[in-house]
């Protein structure tokens, strides 16, 4: 009991002194659980996030755009892998995490349950979705858990190209024909509100926020980051000559921020509880890809075992 | 879960970012064997010329000190300040030492 208290005190001291907690350090069970939940959900979001953009790889308008999109989707896979291995340092296995994703037990970012209907969506996703993700992820580079923080440094370094290429797609469309500009506007109309929802519930109704802030896993509140995103993005929309689909959006001289309209949280609840436009499709596709790869995983494991056994035999013979 | 038994082993990945520097731990990944681990490490950890050389080591083959040993292992160095050059006060006339 007293030892437990000592350990807990040491943990609290580390957190207070902005020291990192490393994989083998003692940590409270609730801290471990929170991290496993957050990091694995983050990893799942990267992996499911490959699908909306993967949808356009074969139909990109040029070889250049196709190469860029391919590189971006490959990055999302890489980000998922960094994060899965960061979560594994906490004592959960890769299989357990994949199982939780495939059975619907684990959640992922609700944004990836929206369809990508036109090429302009590749622009809007990069610009808005990756833009919101960066806003969320940069503070995580300083989170109190070392392996997560280090994985996030890698992710953030790579994410910036994602947003810039998306903005450039929007810029080209906005400067194109009237039809192209209308396509860009339509994409902004559809992705704006779901992007704002990416920051999660309002602070008052966010159930994990307070504890995560105390543990320095989270550094800024949902509403703070959302406001920052709006302030940064609205001038970019103006630059594109597009209008943000929010009649209540207005610069507030007094606060130095944009005021914006209320978010439709019932839509968020619907999508997060499985009833978004693409939830079933996304999971079905993921499970299918996993099952179809089973023979490859088994064959590679069998081959490795055979080679190892043969090497073993040779050592014994010699 | 029985599926975990089929999971490919975990490998720790170390990358030399350029000639003249030592290999540095960058993360881990799963692979069936060492060759696949190197190939996967190339795709996962060096997509932007982050390295000129890769080491992979099976995670289970690493022996690490435990946080519980921290005091025993590292505290004794605390009171041996004479191991640092700043411990020695020399007259200002002695330059470049």
CSV table of C-alpha atoms in Angstrom, one decimal:
chain,number,residue,atom,x,y,z
A,1,UNK,CA,0.0,0.0,0.0
A,2,UNK,CA,2.7,2.5,1.0
A,3,UNK,CA,4.8,1.4,-2.0
A,4,UNK,CA,1.8,2.0,-4.2
A,5,UNK,CA,1.5,5.5,-2.7
A,6,UNK,CA,5.2,6.2,-3.3
A,7,UNK,CA,4.9,5.1,-6.9
A,8,UNK,CA,1.9,7.2,-7.4
A,9,UNK,CA,3.6,10.2,-5.9
A,10,UNK,CA,6.6,9.7,-8.2
A,11,UNK,CA,4.2,9.6,-11.2
A,12,UNK,CA,2.5,12.8,-10.1
A,13,UNK,CA,5.9,14.5,-9.6
A,14,UNK,CA,7.0,13.5,-13.1
A,15,UNK,CA,3.8,14.9,-14.6
A,16,UNK,CA,4.1,18.1,-12.5
A,17,UNK,CA,7.7,18.6,-13.7
A,18,UNK,CA,6.7,18.0,-17.3
A,19,UNK,CA,8.9,14.8,-17.4
A,20,UNK,CA,7.9,12.1,-19.8
A,21,UNK,CA,6.4,8.8,-18.6
A,22,UNK,CA,8.1,5.9,-20.4
A,23,UNK,CA,6.8,2.5,-21.2
A,24,UNK,CA,8.2,0.6,-18.2
A,25,UNK,CA,7.6,3.3,-15.6
A,26,UNK,CA,4.9,2.7,-13.1
A,27,UNK,CA,1.6,4.5,-14.0
A,28,UNK,CA,-1.9,4.4,-12.6
A,29,UNK,CA,-4.2,1.9,-14.4
A,30,UNK,CA,-6.6,4.7,-15.4
A,31,UNK,CA,-3.8,6.6,-17.2
A,32,UNK,CA,-2.7,3.4,-19.0
A,33,UNK,CA,-6.3,2.7,-20.0
A,34,UNK,CA,-6.9,6.2,-21.2
A,35,UNK,CA,-3.8,6.1,-23.3
A,36,UNK,CA,-4.6,2.7,-24.8
A,37,UNK,CA,-8.1,4.0,-25.8
A,38,UNK,CA,-6.8,7.3,-27.2
A,39,UNK,CA,-3.8,6.0,-29.1
A,40,UNK,CA,-5.6,3.0,-30.6
A,41,UNK,CA,-8.5,5.1,-31.7
A,42,UNK,CA,-6.0,7.5,-33.2
A,43,UNK,CA,-4.3,4.6,-35.0
A,44,UNK,CA,-7.7,3.3,-36.2
A,45,UNK,CA,-8.6,6.7,-37.6
A,46,UNK,CA,-5.4,6.8,-39.7
A,47,UNK,CA,-6.1,3.3,-41.1
A,48,UNK,CA,-9.8,3.9,-41.8
A,49,UNK,CA,-8.8,7.4,-43.1
A,50,UNK,CA,-7.0,5.7,-46.0
A,51,UNK,CA,-10.3,4.7,-47.5
A,52,UNK,CA,-12.0,8.0,-48.4
A,53,UNK,CA,-8.9,9.1,-50.3
A,54,UNK,CA,-8.0,5.6,-51.6
A,55,UNK,CA,-11.3,6.0,-53.4
A,56,UNK,CA,-9.8,8.5,-55.8
A,57,UNK,CA,-6.3,7.1,-56.5
A,58,UNK,CA,-7.3,5.4,-59.7
A,59,UNK,CA,-9.3,8.4,-60.8
A,60,UNK,CA,-6.9,11.3,-60.0
A,61,UNK,CA,-6.9,13.9,-62.8
A,62,UNK,CA,-3.2,13.6,-63.6
A,63,UNK,CA,-0.2,11.4,-63.0
A,64,UNK,CA,1.2,14.0,-60.6
A,65,UNK,CA,-1.9,14.2,-58.6
A,66,UNK,CA,-2.1,10.4,-58.5
A,67,UNK,CA,1.5,10.1,-57.2
A,68,UNK,CA,0.8,12.8,-54.5
A,69,UNK,CA,-2.4,11.0,-53.4
A,70,UNK,CA,-0.7,7.6,-53.3
A,71,UNK,CA,2.1,9.1,-51.1
A,72,UNK,CA,-0.4,10.7,-48.8
A,73,UNK,CA,-2.4,7.5,-48.4
A,74,UNK,CA,0.8,5.6,-47.7
A,75,UNK,CA,1.7,8.2,-45.1
A,76,UNK,CA,-1.7,7.5,-43.3
A,77,UNK,CA,-0.8,3.8,-43.2
A,78,UNK,CA,2.6,4.7,-41.8
A,79,UNK,CA,0.9,6.9,-39.1
A,80,UNK,CA,-1.4,4.1,-38.2
A,81,UNK,CA,1.6,1.8,-37.7
A,82,UNK,CA,3.6,4.3,-35.6
A,83,UNK,CA,0.6,4.7,-33.4
A,84,UNK,CA,-0.2,1.0,-33.1
A,85,UNK,CA,3.3,0.3,-31.9
A,86,UNK,CA,3.1,3.2,-29.4
A,87,UNK,CA,0.0,1.6,-28.0
A,88,UNK,CA,1.6,-1.8,-27.9
A,89,UNK,CA,4.2,-0.4,-25.4
A,90,UNK,CA,1.3,-0.1,-22.9
A,91,UNK,CA,0.7,-3.9,-23.0
A,92,UNK,CA,-2.1,-4.4,-25.5
A,93,UNK,CA,-1.4,-6.6,-28.6
A,94,UNK,CA,-1.9,-5.5,-32.2
A,95,UNK,CA,-4.4,-8.3,-32.7
A,96,UNK,CA,-6.5,-7.1,-29.7
A,97,UNK,CA,-6.6,-3.7,-31.2
A,98,UNK,CA,-7.5,-4.8,-34.7
A,99,UNK,CA,-10.2,-7.1,-33.2
A,100,UNK,CA,-11.7,-4.1,-31.4
A,101,UNK,CA,-11.8,-2.1,-34.6
A,102,UNK,CA,-13.3,-4.9,-36.7
A,103,UNK,CA,-16.0,-5.8,-34.2
A,104,UNK,CA,-17.0,-2.1,-33.7
A,105,UNK,CA,-15.9,-2.1,-30.1
A,106,UNK,CA,-13.3,0.6,-30.8
A,107,UNK,CA,-14.2,4.0,-32.3
A,108,UNK,CA,-12.3,6.1,-34.9
A,109,UNK,CA,-12.7,9.7,-36.0
A,110,UNK,CA,-16.3,10.1,-37.2
A,111,UNK,CA,-15.1,12.3,-40.2
A,112,UNK,CA,-14.1,9.2,-42.1
A,113,UNK,CA,-17.7,8.0,-42.3
A,114,UNK,CA,-18.5,10.7,-44.9
A,115,UNK,CA,-18.2,9.8,-48.6
A,116,UNK,CA,-15.8,11.5,-51.0
A,117,UNK,CA,-18.1,12.2,-53.9
A,118,UNK,CA,-16.0,14.4,-56.3
A,119,UNK,CA,-12.3,15.1,-56.9
A,120,UNK,CA,-12.7,18.4,-55.0
A,121,UNK,CA,-13.2,16.3,-51.9
A,122,UNK,CA,-9.5,15.4,-52.2
A,123,UNK,CA,-8.8,19.1,-51.8
A,124,UNK,CA,-11.3,19.7,-49.0
A,125,UNK,CA,-10.1,16.6,-47.0
A,126,UNK,CA,-6.5,17.7,-47.2
A,127,UNK,CA,-7.2,21.3,-46.4
A,128,UNK,CA,-9.9,20.9,-43.7
A,129,UNK,CA,-9.6,17.4,-42.3
A,130,UNK,CA,-5.9,17.3,-42.2
A,131,UNK,CA,-5.9,20.9,-41.1
A,132,UNK,CA,-8.1,20.1,-38.2
A,133,UNK,CA,-6.0,17.0,-37.5
A,134,UNK,CA,-2.8,19.0,-37.3
A,135,UNK,CA,-4.5,21.4,-34.9
A,136,UNK,CA,-5.3,18.5,-32.7
A,137,UNK,CA,-2.0,16.7,-33.1
A,138,UNK,CA,0.6,19.4,-32.7
A,139,UNK,CA,-0.1,19.7,-28.9
A,140,UNK,CA,0.2,15.9,-28.6
A,141,UNK,CA,3.9,16.1,-29.5
A,142,UNK,CA,4.2,17.4,-26.0
A,143,UNK,CA,2.0,14.8,-24.3
A,144,UNK,CA,3.2,13.2,-21.1
A,145,UNK,CA,3.6,9.7,-22.5
A,146,UNK,CA,7.0,9.4,-24.3
A,147,UNK,CA,6.2,6.8,-27.0
A,148,UNK,CA,3.0,8.6,-28.0
A,149,UNK,CA,4.7,12.0,-28.0
A,150,UNK,CA,7.6,10.7,-30.2
A,151,UNK,CA,5.2,9.0,-32.7
A,152,UNK,CA,3.3,12.3,-32.9
A,153,UNK,CA,6.5,14.3,-33.8
A,154,UNK,CA,6.9,12.0,-36.8
A,155,UNK,CA,3.2,12.3,-37.7
A,156,UNK,CA,3.2,16.1,-37.5
A,157,UNK,CA,6.3,16.4,-39.6
A,158,UNK,CA,4.6,14.5,-42.4
A,159,UNK,CA,1.1,15.9,-42.0
A,160,UNK,CA,2.0,19.4,-43.3
A,161,UNK,CA,2.4,18.3,-46.9
A,162,UNK,CA,-1.0,16.7,-46.7
A,163,UNK,CA,-2.7,20.0,-45.9
A,164,UNK,CA,-0.7,22.0,-48.4
A,165,UNK,CA,-1.5,19.6,-51.3
A,166,UNK,CA,-5.2,19.8,-50.4
A,167,UNK,CA,-5.2,23.5,-50.3
A,168,UNK,CA,-3.5,23.6,-53.7
A,169,UNK,CA,-6.1,21.3,-55.2
A,170,UNK,CA,-8.8,23.7,-53.9
A,171,UNK,CA,-6.8,26.7,-55.2
A,172,UNK,CA,-6.5,25.2,-58.7
A,173,UNK,CA,-10.3,24.4,-58.8
A,174,UNK,CA,-11.2,27.8,-57.5
A,175,UNK,CA,-9.2,29.5,-60.2
A,176,UNK,CA,-10.6,27.1,-62.9
A,177,UNK,CA,-13.8,27.1,-64.8
A,178,UNK,CA,-17.1,28.0,-63.2
A,179,UNK,CA,-18.0,24.4,-63.0
A,180,UNK,CA,-14.7,23.6,-61.2
A,181,UNK,CA,-15.2,26.4,-58.7
A,182,UNK,CA,-18.7,25.2,-58.0
A,183,UNK,CA,-17.3,21.7,-57.3
A,184,UNK,CA,-14.8,23.3,-54.8
A,185,UNK,CA,-17.6,25.2,-53.1
A,186,UNK,CA,-19.8,22.1,-52.9
A,187,UNK,CA,-16.9,20.2,-51.2
A,188,UNK,CA,-16.4,23.0,-48.7
A,189,UNK,CA,-20.1,23.0,-48.0
A,190,UNK,CA,-20.1,19.3,-47.2
A,191,UNK,CA,-16.8,19.1,-45.2
A,192,UNK,CA,-17.0,22.3,-43.1
A,193,UNK,CA,-19.3,21.2,-40.3
A,194,UNK,CA,-17.9,17.6,-40.0
A,195,UNK,CA,-14.4,19.2,-39.7
A,196,UNK,CA,-15.6,21.3,-36.8
A,197,UNK,CA,-17.0,18.2,-35.2
A,198,UNK,CA,-13.5,16.6,-35.4
A,199,UNK,CA,-12.5,18.5,-32.2
A,200,UNK,CA,-15.1,16.6,-30.2
A,201,UNK,CA,-18.0,17.7,-28.0
A,202,UNK,CA,-18.1,21.1,-26.3
A,203,UNK,CA,-15.9,21.4,-23.3
A,204,UNK,CA,-19.0,21.2,-21.0
A,205,UNK,CA,-20.0,17.8,-22.3
A,206,UNK,CA,-16.6,16.2,-23.0
A,207,UNK,CA,-16.3,13.4,-20.5
A,208,UNK,CA,-12.6,12.5,-20.7
A,209,UNK,CA,-11.2,16.0,-21.2
A,210,UNK,CA,-10.7,17.2,-17.6
A,211,UNK,CA,-8.7,14.1,-16.4
A,212,UNK,CA,-6.6,14.1,-19.7
A,213,UNK,CA,-5.7,17.7,-19.2
A,214,UNK,CA,-4.6,17.0,-15.7
A,215,UNK,CA,-2.4,14.1,-16.9
A,216,UNK,CA,-1.0,16.4,-19.6
A,217,UNK,CA,-2.1,14.0,-22.3
A,218,UNK,CA,-4.3,16.8,-23.6
A,219,UNK,CA,-2.9,20.4,-23.6
A,220,UNK,CA,-5.8,22.4,-24.9
A,221,UNK,CA,-9.6,22.0,-24.7
A,222,UNK,CA,-11.8,21.0,-27.6
A,223,UNK,CA,-13.4,24.4,-27.9
A,224,UNK,CA,-10.1,26.2,-27.7
A,225,UNK,CA,-8.7,24.1,-30.6
A,226,UNK,CA,-11.9,24.4,-32.6
A,227,UNK,CA,-11.8,28.2,-32.3
A,228,UNK,CA,-8.2,28.3,-33.4
A,229,UNK,CA,-9.1,26.2,-36.5
A,230,UNK,CA,-12.0,28.5,-37.4
A,231,UNK,CA,-9.8,31.6,-37.0
A,232,UNK,CA,-7.1,30.1,-39.2
A,233,UNK,CA,-9.3,28.6,-41.9
A,234,UNK,CA,-11.8,31.4,-42.6
A,235,UNK,CA,-9.2,33.7,-44.2
A,236,UNK,CA,-8.0,30.8,-46.3
A,237,UNK,CA,-11.5,30.3,-47.6
A,238,UNK,CA,-11.6,34.0,-48.5
A,239,UNK,CA,-8.4,33.6,-50.3
A,240,UNK,CA,-9.9,30.8,-52.3
A,241,UNK,CA,-13.0,33.0,-53.1
A,242,UNK,CA,-15.3,30.4,-51.5
A,243,UNK,CA,-17.9,31.0,-48.8
A,244,UNK,CA,-18.0,29.1,-45.5
A,245,UNK,CA,-21.5,27.5,-45.1
A,246,UNK,CA,-22.4,29.3,-41.9
A,247,UNK,CA,-24.7,32.3,-41.9
A,248,UNK,CA,-23.8,33.1,-38.3
A,249,UNK,CA,-20.0,33.3,-39.1
A,250,UNK,CA,-18.8,36.8,-38.2
A,251,UNK,CA,-15.6,38.5,-37.2
A,252,UNK,CA,-15.8,39.7,-33.6
A,253,UNK,CA,-13.8,42.8,-33.1
A,254,UNK,CA,-14.0,42.6,-29.3
A,255,UNK,CA,-12.8,39.0,-28.8
A,256,UNK,CA,-10.5,39.0,-31.8
A,257,UNK,CA,-12.0,35.7,-32.9
A,258,UNK,CA,-14.7,34.6,-35.4
A,259,UNK,CA,-18.1,33.9,-33.9
A,260,UNK,CA,-19.7,30.9,-35.6
A,261,UNK,CA,-23.1,29.1,-35.5
A,262,UNK,CA,-24.1,26.2,-33.4
A,263,UNK,CA,-22.9,22.7,-34.3
A,264,UNK,CA,-25.5,20.0,-35.0
A,265,UNK,CA,-24.5,17.6,-32.3
A,266,UNK,CA,-27.3,15.2,-33.1
A,267,UNK,CA,-25.6,14.5,-36.4
A,268,UNK,CA,-22.3,13.9,-34.6
A,269,UNK,CA,-24.0,11.5,-32.2
A,270,UNK,CA,-25.6,9.7,-35.1
A,271,UNK,CA,-22.4,9.2,-37.0
A,272,UNK,CA,-20.3,8.2,-34.0
A,273,UNK,CA,-22.9,5.6,-33.0
A,274,UNK,CA,-22.7,3.9,-36.3
A,275,UNK,CA,-25.3,5.6,-38.5
A,276,UNK,CA,-23.2,7.9,-40.6
A,277,UNK,CA,-23.3,7.6,-44.4
A,278,UNK,CA,-20.4,5.2,-44.7
A,279,UNK,CA,-19.8,3.5,-41.3
A,280,UNK,CA,-20.8,0.0,-42.4
A,281,UNK,CA,-18.9,0.3,-45.7
A,282,UNK,CA,-15.7,1.4,-44.0
A,283,UNK,CA,-15.7,-1.5,-41.5
A,284,UNK,CA,-16.8,-4.1,-44.0
A,285,UNK,CA,-14.0,-3.0,-46.3
A,286,UNK,CA,-11.4,-3.1,-43.5
A,287,UNK,CA,-12.5,-6.5,-42.3
A,288,UNK,CA,-12.5,-7.8,-45.9
A,289,UNK,CA,-9.0,-6.5,-46.5
A,290,UNK,CA,-7.8,-8.1,-43.2
A,291,UNK,CA,-9.4,-11.5,-44.1
A,292,UNK,CA,-8.1,-11.5,-47.6
A,293,UNK,CA,-4.6,-10.9,-46.3
A,294,UNK,CA,-4.8,-13.8,-43.8
A,295,UNK,CA,-3.1,-16.3,-46.1
A,296,UNK,CA,-0.2,-14.0,-46.7
A,297,UNK,CA,0.4,-13.5,-43.0
A,298,UNK,CA,0.1,-17.3,-42.4
A,299,UNK,CA,2.4,-18.1,-45.3
A,300,UNK,CA,5.1,-15.6,-44.3
A,301,UNK,CA,5.0,-17.0,-40.7
A,302,UNK,CA,5.2,-20.6,-41.9
A,303,UNK,CA,8.1,-19.7,-44.2
A,304,UNK,CA,10.0,-17.9,-41.4
A,305,UNK,CA,9.4,-20.9,-39.1
A,306,UNK,CA,10.8,-23.3,-41.7
A,307,UNK,CA,13.9,-21.2,-42.4
A,308,UNK,CA,14.5,-20.9,-38.7
A,309,UNK,CA,14.2,-24.7,-38.2
A,310,UNK,CA,16.6,-25.4,-41.1
A,311,UNK,CA,19.2,-22.9,-39.7
A,312,UNK,CA,18.7,-24.6,-36.3
A,313,UNK,CA,19.3,-28.0,-37.8
A,314,UNK,CA,22.5,-26.9,-39.5
A,315,UNK,CA,23.9,-25.5,-36.3
A,316,UNK,CA,23.3,-28.8,-34.5
A,317,UNK,CA,24.8,-30.8,-37.4
A,318,UNK,CA,27.9,-28.6,-37.3
B,1,UNK,CA,-7.1,-14.6,-27.7
B,2,UNK,CA,-5.6,-17.4,-29.8
B,3,UNK,CA,-5.1,-15.0,-32.7
B,4,UNK,CA,-2.3,-13.4,-30.8
B,5,UNK,CA,-0.2,-16.5,-31.1
B,6,UNK,CA,-0.2,-16.0,-34.9
B,7,UNK,CA,0.9,-12.4,-34.6
B,8,UNK,CA,4.3,-11.8,-36.3
B,9,UNK,CA,7.0,-11.0,-33.8
B,10,UNK,CA,7.7,-7.4,-32.8
B,11,UNK,CA,11.0,-5.8,-34.0
B,12,UNK,CA,12.6,-2.7,-32.7
B,13,UNK,CA,13.9,-0.4,-35.5
B,14,UNK,CA,17.1,1.7,-35.4
B,15,UNK,CA,18.1,4.0,-38.2
B,16,UNK,CA,21.4,5.8,-39.0
B,17,UNK,CA,20.2,9.1,-40.3
B,18,UNK,CA,23.5,9.8,-42.1
B,19,UNK,CA,27.1,8.6,-42.3
B,20,UNK,CA,29.0,9.5,-39.2
B,21,UNK,CA,26.1,9.3,-36.8
B,22,UNK,CA,25.1,6.3,-34.7
B,23,UNK,CA,21.9,4.3,-35.2
B,24,UNK,CA,19.0,5.7,-33.2
B,25,UNK,CA,15.8,4.0,-32.1
B,26,UNK,CA,12.8,5.1,-34.2
B,27,UNK,CA,10.0,2.7,-33.3
B,28,UNK,CA,8.9,-0.8,-33.8
B,29,UNK,CA,7.0,-3.0,-36.2
B,30,UNK,CA,5.8,-6.5,-36.8
B,31,UNK,CA,7.4,-8.8,-39.4
B,32,UNK,CA,7.7,-12.6,-40.0
B,33,UNK,CA,11.5,-12.6,-40.2
B,34,UNK,CA,14.5,-10.2,-40.2
B,35,UNK,CA,14.5,-9.6,-43.9
B,36,UNK,CA,10.9,-8.6,-43.9
B,37,UNK,CA,11.5,-6.4,-40.8
B,38,UNK,CA,14.2,-4.5,-42.7
B,39,UNK,CA,11.9,-4.1,-45.8
B,40,UNK,CA,9.0,-3.0,-43.7
B,41,UNK,CA,11.2,-0.6,-41.7
B,42,UNK,CA,12.3,1.0,-44.9
B,43,UNK,CA,8.7,1.6,-45.9
B,44,UNK,CA,7.4,2.7,-42.4
B,45,UNK,CA,10.4,4.7,-41.1
B,46,UNK,CA,12.4,6.1,-44.1
B,47,UNK,CA,9.9,7.4,-46.7
B,48,UNK,CA,11.7,10.7,-46.7
B,49,UNK,CA,15.3,9.8,-46.8
B,50,UNK,CA,15.5,9.6,-43.0
B,51,UNK,CA,18.3,7.0,-43.2
B,52,UNK,CA,21.3,5.4,-44.8
B,53,UNK,CA,21.2,2.2,-42.8
B,54,UNK,CA,18.7,0.2,-40.8
B,55,UNK,CA,19.1,-2.2,-37.8
B,56,UNK,CA,16.2,-4.4,-36.7
B,57,UNK,CA,16.3,-6.4,-33.4
B,58,UNK,CA,13.7,-8.7,-32.1
B,59,UNK,CA,12.1,-6.9,-29.2
B,60,UNK,CA,12.2,-10.1,-27.0
B,61,UNK,CA,16.0,-10.3,-27.5
B,62,UNK,CA,16.6,-6.9,-25.8
B,63,UNK,CA,17.5,-6.9,-22.2
B,64,UNK,CA,16.7,-3.6,-20.5
B,65,UNK,CA,17.3,-2.2,-17.0
B,66,UNK,CA,14.1,-1.7,-15.1
B,67,UNK,CA,12.8,1.6,-13.7
B,68,UNK,CA,13.1,0.0,-10.2
B,69,UNK,CA,16.8,-0.3,-10.6
B,70,UNK,CA,17.1,3.4,-11.5
B,71,UNK,CA,18.4,4.5,-8.1
B,72,UNK,CA,20.8,1.6,-7.7
B,73,UNK,CA,22.3,2.0,-11.1
B,74,UNK,CA,22.4,5.7,-11.6
B,75,UNK,CA,22.4,7.5,-8.2
B,76,UNK,CA,26.0,6.6,-7.3
B,77,UNK,CA,27.1,8.9,-10.1
B,78,UNK,CA,25.4,11.8,-8.3
B,79,UNK,CA,28.1,12.4,-5.7
B,80,UNK,CA,31.1,12.0,-8.0
B,81,UNK,CA,31.2,15.5,-9.3
B,82,UNK,CA,35.0,15.2,-9.6
B,83,UNK,CA,34.3,13.3,-12.8
B,84,UNK,CA,33.4,16.6,-14.5
B,85,UNK,CA,35.9,19.1,-15.7
B,86,UNK,CA,34.0,22.0,-14.0
B,87,UNK,CA,34.9,20.5,-10.6
B,88,UNK,CA,38.5,21.9,-11.0
B,89,UNK,CA,39.1,25.5,-10.3
B,90,UNK,CA,42.1,26.7,-12.1
B,91,UNK,CA,43.7,30.2,-12.3
B,92,UNK,CA,42.5,32.4,-15.1
B,93,UNK,CA,46.0,32.5,-16.5
B,94,UNK,CA,45.7,28.9,-17.6
B,95,UNK,CA,44.1,29.2,-21.0
B,96,UNK,CA,42.7,26.5,-23.2
B,97,UNK,CA,42.4,23.7,-20.7
